[in-house]
PDB file of C-alpha atoms and ligand atoms in Angstrom:
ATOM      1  CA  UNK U 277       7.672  56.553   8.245  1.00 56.00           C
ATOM      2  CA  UNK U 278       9.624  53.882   6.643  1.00 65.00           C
ATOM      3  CA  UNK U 279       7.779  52.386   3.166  1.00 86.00           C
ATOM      4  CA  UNK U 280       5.444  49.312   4.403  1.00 96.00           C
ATOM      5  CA  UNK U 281       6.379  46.309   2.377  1.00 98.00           C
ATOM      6  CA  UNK U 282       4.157  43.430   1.252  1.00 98.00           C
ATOM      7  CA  UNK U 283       5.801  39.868   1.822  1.00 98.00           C
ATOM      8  CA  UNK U 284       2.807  37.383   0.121  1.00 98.00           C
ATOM      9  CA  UNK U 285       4.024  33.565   1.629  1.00 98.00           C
ATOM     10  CA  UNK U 286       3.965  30.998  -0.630  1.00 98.00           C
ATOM     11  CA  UNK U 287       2.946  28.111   1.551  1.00 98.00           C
ATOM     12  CA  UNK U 288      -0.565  29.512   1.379  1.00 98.00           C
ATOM     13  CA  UNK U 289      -0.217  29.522  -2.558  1.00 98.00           C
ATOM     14  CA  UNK U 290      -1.485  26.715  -4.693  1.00 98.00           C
ATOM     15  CA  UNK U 291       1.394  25.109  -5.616  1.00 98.00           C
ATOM     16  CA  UNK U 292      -0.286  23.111  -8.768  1.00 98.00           C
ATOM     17  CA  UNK U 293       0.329  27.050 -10.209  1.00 98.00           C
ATOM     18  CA  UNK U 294       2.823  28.231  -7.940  1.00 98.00           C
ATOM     19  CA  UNK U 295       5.121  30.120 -10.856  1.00 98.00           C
ATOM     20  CA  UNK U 296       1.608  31.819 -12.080  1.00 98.00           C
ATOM     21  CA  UNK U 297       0.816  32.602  -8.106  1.00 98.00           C
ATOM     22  CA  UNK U 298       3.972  34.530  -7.668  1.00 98.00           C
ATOM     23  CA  UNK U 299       3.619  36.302 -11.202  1.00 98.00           C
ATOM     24  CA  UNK U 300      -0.027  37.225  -9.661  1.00 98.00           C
ATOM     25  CA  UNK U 301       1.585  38.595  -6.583  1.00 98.00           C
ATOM     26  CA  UNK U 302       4.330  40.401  -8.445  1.00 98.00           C
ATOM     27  CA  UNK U 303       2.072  41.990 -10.750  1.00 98.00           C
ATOM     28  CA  UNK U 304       0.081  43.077  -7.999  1.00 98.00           C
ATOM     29  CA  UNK U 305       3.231  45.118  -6.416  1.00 98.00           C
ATOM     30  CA  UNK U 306       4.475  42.619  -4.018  1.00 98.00           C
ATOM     31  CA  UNK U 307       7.789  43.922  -2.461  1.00 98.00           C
ATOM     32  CA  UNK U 308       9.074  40.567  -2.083  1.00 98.00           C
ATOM     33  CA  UNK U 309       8.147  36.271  -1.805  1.00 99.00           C
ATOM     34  CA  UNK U 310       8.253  34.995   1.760  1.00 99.00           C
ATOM     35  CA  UNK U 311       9.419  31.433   1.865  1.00 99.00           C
ATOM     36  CA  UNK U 312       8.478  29.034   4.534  1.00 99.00           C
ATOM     37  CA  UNK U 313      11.298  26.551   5.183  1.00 99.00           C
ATOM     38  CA  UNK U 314       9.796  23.822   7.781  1.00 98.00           C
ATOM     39  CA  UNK U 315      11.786  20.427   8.160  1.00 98.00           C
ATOM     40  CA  UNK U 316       9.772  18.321  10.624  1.00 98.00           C
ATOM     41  CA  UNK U 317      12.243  19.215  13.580  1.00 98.00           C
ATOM     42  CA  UNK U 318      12.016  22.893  14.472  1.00 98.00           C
ATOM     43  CA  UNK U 319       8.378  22.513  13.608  1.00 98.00           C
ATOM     44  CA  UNK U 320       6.673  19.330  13.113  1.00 98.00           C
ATOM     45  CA  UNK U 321       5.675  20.605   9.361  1.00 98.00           C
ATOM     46  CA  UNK U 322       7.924  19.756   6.395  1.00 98.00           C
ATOM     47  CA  UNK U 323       7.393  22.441   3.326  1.00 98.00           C
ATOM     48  CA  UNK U 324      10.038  22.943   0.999  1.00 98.00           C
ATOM     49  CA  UNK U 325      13.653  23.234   0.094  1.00 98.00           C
ATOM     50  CA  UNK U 326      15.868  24.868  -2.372  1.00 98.00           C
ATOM     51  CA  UNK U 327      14.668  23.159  -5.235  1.00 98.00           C
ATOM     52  CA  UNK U 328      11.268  25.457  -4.462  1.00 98.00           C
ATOM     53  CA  UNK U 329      13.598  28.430  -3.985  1.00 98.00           C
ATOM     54  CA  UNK U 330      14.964  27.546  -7.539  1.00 98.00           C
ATOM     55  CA  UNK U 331      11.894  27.273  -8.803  1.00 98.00           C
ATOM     56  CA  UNK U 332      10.289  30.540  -7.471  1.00 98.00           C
ATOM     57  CA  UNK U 333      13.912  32.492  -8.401  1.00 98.00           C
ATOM     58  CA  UNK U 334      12.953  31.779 -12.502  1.00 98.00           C
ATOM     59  CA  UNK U 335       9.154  33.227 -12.099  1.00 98.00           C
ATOM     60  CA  UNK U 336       9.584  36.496 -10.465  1.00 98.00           C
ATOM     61  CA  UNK U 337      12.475  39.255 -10.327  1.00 98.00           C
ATOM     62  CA  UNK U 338      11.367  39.914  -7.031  1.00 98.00           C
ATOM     63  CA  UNK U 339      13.965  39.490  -3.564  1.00 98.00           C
ATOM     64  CA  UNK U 340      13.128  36.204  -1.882  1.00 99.00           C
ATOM     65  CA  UNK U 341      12.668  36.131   1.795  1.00 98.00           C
ATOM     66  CA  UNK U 342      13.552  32.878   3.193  1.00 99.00           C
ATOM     67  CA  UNK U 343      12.321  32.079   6.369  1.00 99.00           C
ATOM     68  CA  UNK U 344      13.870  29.180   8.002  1.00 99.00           C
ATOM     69  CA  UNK U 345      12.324  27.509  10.394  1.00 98.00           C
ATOM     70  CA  UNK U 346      15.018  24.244  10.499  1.00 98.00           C
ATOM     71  CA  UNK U 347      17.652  23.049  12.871  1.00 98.00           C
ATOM     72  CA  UNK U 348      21.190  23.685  12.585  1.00 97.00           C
ATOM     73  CA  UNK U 349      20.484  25.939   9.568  1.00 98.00           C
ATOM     74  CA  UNK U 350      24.742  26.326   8.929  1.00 98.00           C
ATOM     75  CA  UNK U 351      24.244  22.828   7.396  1.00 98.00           C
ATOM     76  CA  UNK U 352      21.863  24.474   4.368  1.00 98.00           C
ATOM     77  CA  UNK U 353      22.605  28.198   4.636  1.00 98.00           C
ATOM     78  CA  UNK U 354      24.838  27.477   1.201  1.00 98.00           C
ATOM     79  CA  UNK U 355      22.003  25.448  -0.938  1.00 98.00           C
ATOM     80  CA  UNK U 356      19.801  28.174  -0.163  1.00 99.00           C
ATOM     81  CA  UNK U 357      22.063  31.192  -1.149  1.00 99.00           C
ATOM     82  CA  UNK U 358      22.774  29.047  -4.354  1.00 98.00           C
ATOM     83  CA  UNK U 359      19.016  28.352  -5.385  1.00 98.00           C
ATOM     84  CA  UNK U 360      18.671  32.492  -5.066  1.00 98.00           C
ATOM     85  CA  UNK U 361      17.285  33.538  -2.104  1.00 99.00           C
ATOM     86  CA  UNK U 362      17.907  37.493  -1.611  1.00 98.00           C
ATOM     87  CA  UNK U 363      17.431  37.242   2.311  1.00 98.00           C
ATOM     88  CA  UNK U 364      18.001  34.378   4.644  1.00 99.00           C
ATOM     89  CA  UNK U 365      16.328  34.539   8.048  1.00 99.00           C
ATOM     90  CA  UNK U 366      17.324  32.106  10.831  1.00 98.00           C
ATOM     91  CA  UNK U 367      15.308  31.184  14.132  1.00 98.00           C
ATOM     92  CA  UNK U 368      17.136  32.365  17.034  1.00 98.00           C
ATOM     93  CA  UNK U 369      15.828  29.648  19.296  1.00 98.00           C
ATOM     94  CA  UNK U 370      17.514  27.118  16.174  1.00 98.00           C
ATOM     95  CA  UNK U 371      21.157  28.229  16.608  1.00 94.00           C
ATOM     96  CA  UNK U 372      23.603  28.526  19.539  1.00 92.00           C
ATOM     97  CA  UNK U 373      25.996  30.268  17.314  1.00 93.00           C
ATOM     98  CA  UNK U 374      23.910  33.377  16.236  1.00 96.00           C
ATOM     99  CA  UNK U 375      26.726  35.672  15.301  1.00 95.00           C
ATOM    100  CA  UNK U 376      28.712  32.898  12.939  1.00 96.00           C
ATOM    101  CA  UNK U 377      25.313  32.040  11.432  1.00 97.00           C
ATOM    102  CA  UNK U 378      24.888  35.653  10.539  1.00 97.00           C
ATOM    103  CA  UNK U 379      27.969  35.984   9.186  1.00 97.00           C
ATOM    104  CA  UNK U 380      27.997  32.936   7.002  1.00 98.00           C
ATOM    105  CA  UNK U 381      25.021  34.609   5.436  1.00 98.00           C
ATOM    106  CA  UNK U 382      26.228  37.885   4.814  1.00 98.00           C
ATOM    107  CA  UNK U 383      29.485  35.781   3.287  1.00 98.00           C
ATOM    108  CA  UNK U 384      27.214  33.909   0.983  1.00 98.00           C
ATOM    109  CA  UNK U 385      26.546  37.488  -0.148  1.00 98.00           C
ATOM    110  CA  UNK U 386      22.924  37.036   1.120  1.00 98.00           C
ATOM    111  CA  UNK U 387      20.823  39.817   3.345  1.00 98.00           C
ATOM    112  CA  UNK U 388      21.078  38.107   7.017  1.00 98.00           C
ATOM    113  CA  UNK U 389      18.150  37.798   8.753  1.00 98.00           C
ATOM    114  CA  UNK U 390      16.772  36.592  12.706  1.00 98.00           C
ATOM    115  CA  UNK U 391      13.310  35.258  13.637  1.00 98.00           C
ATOM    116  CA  UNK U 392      12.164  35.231  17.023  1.00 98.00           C
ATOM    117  CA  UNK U 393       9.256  32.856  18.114  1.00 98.00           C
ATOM    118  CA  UNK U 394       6.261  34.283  20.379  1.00 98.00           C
ATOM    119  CA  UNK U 395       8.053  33.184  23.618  1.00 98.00           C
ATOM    120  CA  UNK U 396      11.583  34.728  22.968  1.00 98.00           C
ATOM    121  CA  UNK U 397      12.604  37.575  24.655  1.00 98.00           C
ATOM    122  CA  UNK U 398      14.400  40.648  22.559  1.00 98.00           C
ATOM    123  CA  UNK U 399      17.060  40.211  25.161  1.00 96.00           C
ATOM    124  CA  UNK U 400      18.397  37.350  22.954  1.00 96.00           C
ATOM    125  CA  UNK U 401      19.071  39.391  20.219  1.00 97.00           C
ATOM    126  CA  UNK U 402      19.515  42.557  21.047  1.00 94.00           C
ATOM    127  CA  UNK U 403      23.516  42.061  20.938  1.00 92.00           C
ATOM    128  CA  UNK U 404      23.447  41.092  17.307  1.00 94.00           C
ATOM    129  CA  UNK U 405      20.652  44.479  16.055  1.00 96.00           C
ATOM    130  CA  UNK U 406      23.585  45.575  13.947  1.00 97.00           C
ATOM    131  CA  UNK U 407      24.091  42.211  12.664  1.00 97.00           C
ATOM    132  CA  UNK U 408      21.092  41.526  10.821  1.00 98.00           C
ATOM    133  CA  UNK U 409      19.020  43.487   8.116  1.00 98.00           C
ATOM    134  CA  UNK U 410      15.528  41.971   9.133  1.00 98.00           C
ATOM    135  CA  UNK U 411      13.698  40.727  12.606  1.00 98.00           C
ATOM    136  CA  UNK U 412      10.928  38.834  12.090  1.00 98.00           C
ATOM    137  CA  UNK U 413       8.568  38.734  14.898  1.00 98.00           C
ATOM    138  CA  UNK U 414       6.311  35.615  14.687  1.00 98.00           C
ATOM    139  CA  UNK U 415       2.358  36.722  15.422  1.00 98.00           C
ATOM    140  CA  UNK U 416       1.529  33.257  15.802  1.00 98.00           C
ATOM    141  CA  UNK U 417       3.567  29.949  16.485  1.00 98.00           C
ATOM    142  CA  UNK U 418       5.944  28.905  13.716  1.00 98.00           C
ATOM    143  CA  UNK U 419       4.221  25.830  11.778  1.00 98.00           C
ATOM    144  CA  UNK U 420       1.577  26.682  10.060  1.00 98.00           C
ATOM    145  CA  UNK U 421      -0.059  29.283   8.067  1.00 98.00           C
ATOM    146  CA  UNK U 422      -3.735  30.495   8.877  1.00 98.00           C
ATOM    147  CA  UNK U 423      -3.505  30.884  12.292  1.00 98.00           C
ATOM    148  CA  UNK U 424      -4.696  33.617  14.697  1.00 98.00           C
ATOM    149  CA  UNK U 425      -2.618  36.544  15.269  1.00 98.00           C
ATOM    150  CA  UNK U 426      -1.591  37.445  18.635  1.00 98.00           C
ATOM    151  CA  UNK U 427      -1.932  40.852  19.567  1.00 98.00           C
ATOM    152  CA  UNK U 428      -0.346  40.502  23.223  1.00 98.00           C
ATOM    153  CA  UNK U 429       2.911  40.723  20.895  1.00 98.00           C
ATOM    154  CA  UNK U 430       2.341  43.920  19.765  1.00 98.00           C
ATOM    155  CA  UNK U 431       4.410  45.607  22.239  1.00 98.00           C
ATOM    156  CA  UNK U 432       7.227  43.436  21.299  1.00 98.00           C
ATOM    157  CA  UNK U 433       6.831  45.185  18.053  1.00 98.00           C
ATOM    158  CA  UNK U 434       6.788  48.720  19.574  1.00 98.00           C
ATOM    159  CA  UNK U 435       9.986  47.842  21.874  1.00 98.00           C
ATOM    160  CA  UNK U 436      12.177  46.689  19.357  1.00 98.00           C
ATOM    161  CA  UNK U 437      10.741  49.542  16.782  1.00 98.00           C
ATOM    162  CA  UNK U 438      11.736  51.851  19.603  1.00 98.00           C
ATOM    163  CA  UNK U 439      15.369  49.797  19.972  1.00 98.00           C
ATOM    164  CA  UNK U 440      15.958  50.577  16.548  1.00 98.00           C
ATOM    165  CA  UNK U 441      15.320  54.552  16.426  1.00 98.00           C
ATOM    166  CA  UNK U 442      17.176  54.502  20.043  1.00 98.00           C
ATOM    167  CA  UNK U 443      20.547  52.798  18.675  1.00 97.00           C
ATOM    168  CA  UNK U 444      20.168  54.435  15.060  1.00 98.00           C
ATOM    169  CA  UNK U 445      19.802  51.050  13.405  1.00 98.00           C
ATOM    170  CA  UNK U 446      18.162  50.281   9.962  1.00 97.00           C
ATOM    171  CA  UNK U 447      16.724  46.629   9.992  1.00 98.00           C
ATOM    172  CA  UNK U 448      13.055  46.048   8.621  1.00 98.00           C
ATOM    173  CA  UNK U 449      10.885  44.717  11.263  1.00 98.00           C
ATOM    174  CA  UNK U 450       8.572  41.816   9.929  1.00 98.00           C
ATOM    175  CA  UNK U 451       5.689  40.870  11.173  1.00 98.00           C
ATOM    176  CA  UNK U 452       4.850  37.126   9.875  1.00 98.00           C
ATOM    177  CA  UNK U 453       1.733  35.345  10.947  1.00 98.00           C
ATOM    178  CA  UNK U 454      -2.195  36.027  11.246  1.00 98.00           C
ATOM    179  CA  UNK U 455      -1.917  39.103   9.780  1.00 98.00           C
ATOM    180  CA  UNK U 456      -4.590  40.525   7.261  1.00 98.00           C
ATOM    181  CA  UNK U 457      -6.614  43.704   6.524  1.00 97.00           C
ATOM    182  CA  UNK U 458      -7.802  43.219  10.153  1.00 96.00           C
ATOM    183  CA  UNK U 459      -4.252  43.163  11.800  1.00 98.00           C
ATOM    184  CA  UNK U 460      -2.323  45.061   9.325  1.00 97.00           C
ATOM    185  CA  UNK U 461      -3.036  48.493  10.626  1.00 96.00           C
ATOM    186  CA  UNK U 462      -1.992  47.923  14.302  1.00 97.00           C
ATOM    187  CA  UNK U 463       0.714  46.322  13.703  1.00 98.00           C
ATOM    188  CA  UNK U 464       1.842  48.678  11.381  1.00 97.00           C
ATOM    189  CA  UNK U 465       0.995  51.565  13.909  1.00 97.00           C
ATOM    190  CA  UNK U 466       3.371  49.429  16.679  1.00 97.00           C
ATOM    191  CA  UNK U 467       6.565  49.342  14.186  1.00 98.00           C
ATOM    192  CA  UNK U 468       6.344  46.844  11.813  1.00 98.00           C
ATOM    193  CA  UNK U 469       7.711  47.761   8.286  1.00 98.00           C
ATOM    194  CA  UNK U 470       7.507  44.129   6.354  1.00 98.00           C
ATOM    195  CA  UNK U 471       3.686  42.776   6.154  1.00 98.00           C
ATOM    196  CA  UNK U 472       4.499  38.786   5.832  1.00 99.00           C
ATOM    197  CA  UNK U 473       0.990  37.397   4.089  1.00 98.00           C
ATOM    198  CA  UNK U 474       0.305  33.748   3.215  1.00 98.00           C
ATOM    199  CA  UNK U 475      -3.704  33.559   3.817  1.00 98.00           C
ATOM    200  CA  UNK U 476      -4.615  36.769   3.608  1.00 98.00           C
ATOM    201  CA  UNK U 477      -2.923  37.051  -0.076  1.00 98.00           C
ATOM    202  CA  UNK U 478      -3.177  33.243  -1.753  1.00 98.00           C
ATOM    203  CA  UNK U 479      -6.784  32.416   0.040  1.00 98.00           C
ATOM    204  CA  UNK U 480      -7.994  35.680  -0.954  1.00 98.00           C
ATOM    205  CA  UNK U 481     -10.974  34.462  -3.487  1.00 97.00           C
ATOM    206  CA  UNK U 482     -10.608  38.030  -5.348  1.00 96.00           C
ATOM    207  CA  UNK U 483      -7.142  36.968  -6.063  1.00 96.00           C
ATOM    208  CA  UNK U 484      -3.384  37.808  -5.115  1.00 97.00           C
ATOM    209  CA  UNK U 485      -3.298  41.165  -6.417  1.00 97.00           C
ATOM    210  CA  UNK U 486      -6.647  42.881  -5.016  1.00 98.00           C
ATOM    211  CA  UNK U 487      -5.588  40.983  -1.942  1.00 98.00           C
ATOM    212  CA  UNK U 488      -2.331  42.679  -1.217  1.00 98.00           C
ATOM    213  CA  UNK U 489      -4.399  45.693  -2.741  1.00 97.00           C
ATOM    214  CA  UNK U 490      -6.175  45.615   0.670  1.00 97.00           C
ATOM    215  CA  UNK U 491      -3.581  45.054   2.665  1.00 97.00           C
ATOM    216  CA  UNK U 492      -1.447  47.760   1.564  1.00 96.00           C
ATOM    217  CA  UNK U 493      -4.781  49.943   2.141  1.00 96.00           C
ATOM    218  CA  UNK U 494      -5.327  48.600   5.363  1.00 95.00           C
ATOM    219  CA  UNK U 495      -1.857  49.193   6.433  1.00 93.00           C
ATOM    220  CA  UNK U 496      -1.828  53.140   5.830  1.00 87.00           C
ATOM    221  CA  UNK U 497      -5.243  53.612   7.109  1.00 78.00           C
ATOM    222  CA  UNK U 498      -5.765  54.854  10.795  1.00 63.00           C
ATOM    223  CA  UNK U 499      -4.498  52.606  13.465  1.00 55.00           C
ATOM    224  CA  UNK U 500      -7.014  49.850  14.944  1.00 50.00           C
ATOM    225  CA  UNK U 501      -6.711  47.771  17.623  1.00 51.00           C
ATOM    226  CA  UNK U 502      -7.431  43.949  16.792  1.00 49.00           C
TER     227      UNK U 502
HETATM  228  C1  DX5 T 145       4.193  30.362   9.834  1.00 52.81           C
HETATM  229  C2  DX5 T 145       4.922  30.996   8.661  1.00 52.81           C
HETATM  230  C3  DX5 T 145       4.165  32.102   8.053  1.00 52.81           C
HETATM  231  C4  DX5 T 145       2.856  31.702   7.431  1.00 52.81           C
HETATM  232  C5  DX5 T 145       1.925  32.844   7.582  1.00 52.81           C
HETATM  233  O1  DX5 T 145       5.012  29.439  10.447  1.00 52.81           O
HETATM  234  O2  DX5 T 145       6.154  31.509   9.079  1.00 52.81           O
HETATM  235  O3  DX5 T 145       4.952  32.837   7.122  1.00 52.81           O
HETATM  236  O4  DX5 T 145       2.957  31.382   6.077  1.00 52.81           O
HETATM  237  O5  DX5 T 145       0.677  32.423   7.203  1.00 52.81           O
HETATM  238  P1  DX5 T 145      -0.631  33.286   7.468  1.00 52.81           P
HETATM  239  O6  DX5 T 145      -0.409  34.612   6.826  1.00 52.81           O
HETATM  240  O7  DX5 T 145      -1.687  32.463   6.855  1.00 52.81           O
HETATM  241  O8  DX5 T 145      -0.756  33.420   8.978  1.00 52.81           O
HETATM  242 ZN1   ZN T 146       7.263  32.846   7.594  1.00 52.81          ZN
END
């Protein structure tokens, strides 16, 4: 089995502290910082730009997993290399050109990445598997954190874990939304090798670390369904 990693997300961080919140999470063996990109058009949310990349690049060595959830992400794909961001993840519903988006990112000398929302089919990216070192399969709707996770998508998870080991491919498969000790272990069990956190690790009143702490225990314990 492939190493689970822990992705804490930032929007559920206090952002009054944010450099000490992703020290917190680093210390606590975070594998990486999930960044939610919302710009009031793919979602009706706005969160934050490069300048917050920036910003979270100078507090933590960690990779940064940028997960943007913004239209015609071409037009930004450069800021956001710039500002530091290890991984860029577009939506696949956001683009009509997935392939050149991809490869812009891998040009920028950043890790490509898709997301897919609840309602999108794998069919729609199954062409471009090879493309892309991470799929991140949204448990809940993109928007907001906090939300309930879905567990109708866990097949989703198992069929493109099963994709993968069937075409010999090495992307991570993330799992981003709703997910906490409670969810981690099924969805781990379906496939899932990238545990994207924002609630679960910043709302956790024992802290960031203890929080992914759990997780992490949750994830390698005997499967439960939801
Ligand atoms: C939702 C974002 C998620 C969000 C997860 O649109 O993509 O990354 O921060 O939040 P929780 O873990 O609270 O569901
Ligand atoms: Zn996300």
């Amino acid at each position: 089995m492939m190493e689970i990693k822990i992705a804490p997300s930032i929007l559920a961080a206090d952002f009054g502290r944010l450099a000490e919140e992703v020290r917190a999470a680093e210390r606590g063996g975070a594998s990486m910082i999930h960044v939610d990109v919302m710009d009031g058009r793919f979602v009706p949310e706005i969160t934050m730009g490069p300048v917050v990349v920036r910003a979270v690049r100078e507090a933590t060595r960690l990779p940064l997993d940028v997960h943007l959830m913004i239209v015609e992400p071409d037009r930004h794909l450069e800021a956001f290399a710039h500002a530091g961001a290890s991984r860029l993840a577009v939506h696949v519903e956001a683009t009509p050109h997935l392939y050149q988006t991809v490869r812009q990112i891998a040009a920028l000398g950043v890790s490509p990445g898709v997301a897919l929302n609840p309602a999108t089919p794998l069919e729609q990216i199954a062409w471009a598997l090879p493309w892309v070192e991470a799929v991140i399969v949204m448990t809940v709707e993109p928007g907001a954190g906090g939300q309930a996770f879905i567990p109708e998508l866990l097949p989703k998870i198992r069929e493109l874990a099963e994709r993968r080991r069937a075409r010999g491919l090495a992307f991570e498969i993330a799992v981003d939304g709703g997910i906490g000790p409670d969810t981690a272990a099924a969805a781990v069990a379906s496939g899932a090798t990238v545990l994207v956190a924002g609630t679960a690790v910043f709302g956790a009143p024992e802290g960031p670390a203890a929080a992914i702490a759990r997780l992490r225990e949750a994830a390698t314990a005997p499967s439960r369904h939801p």
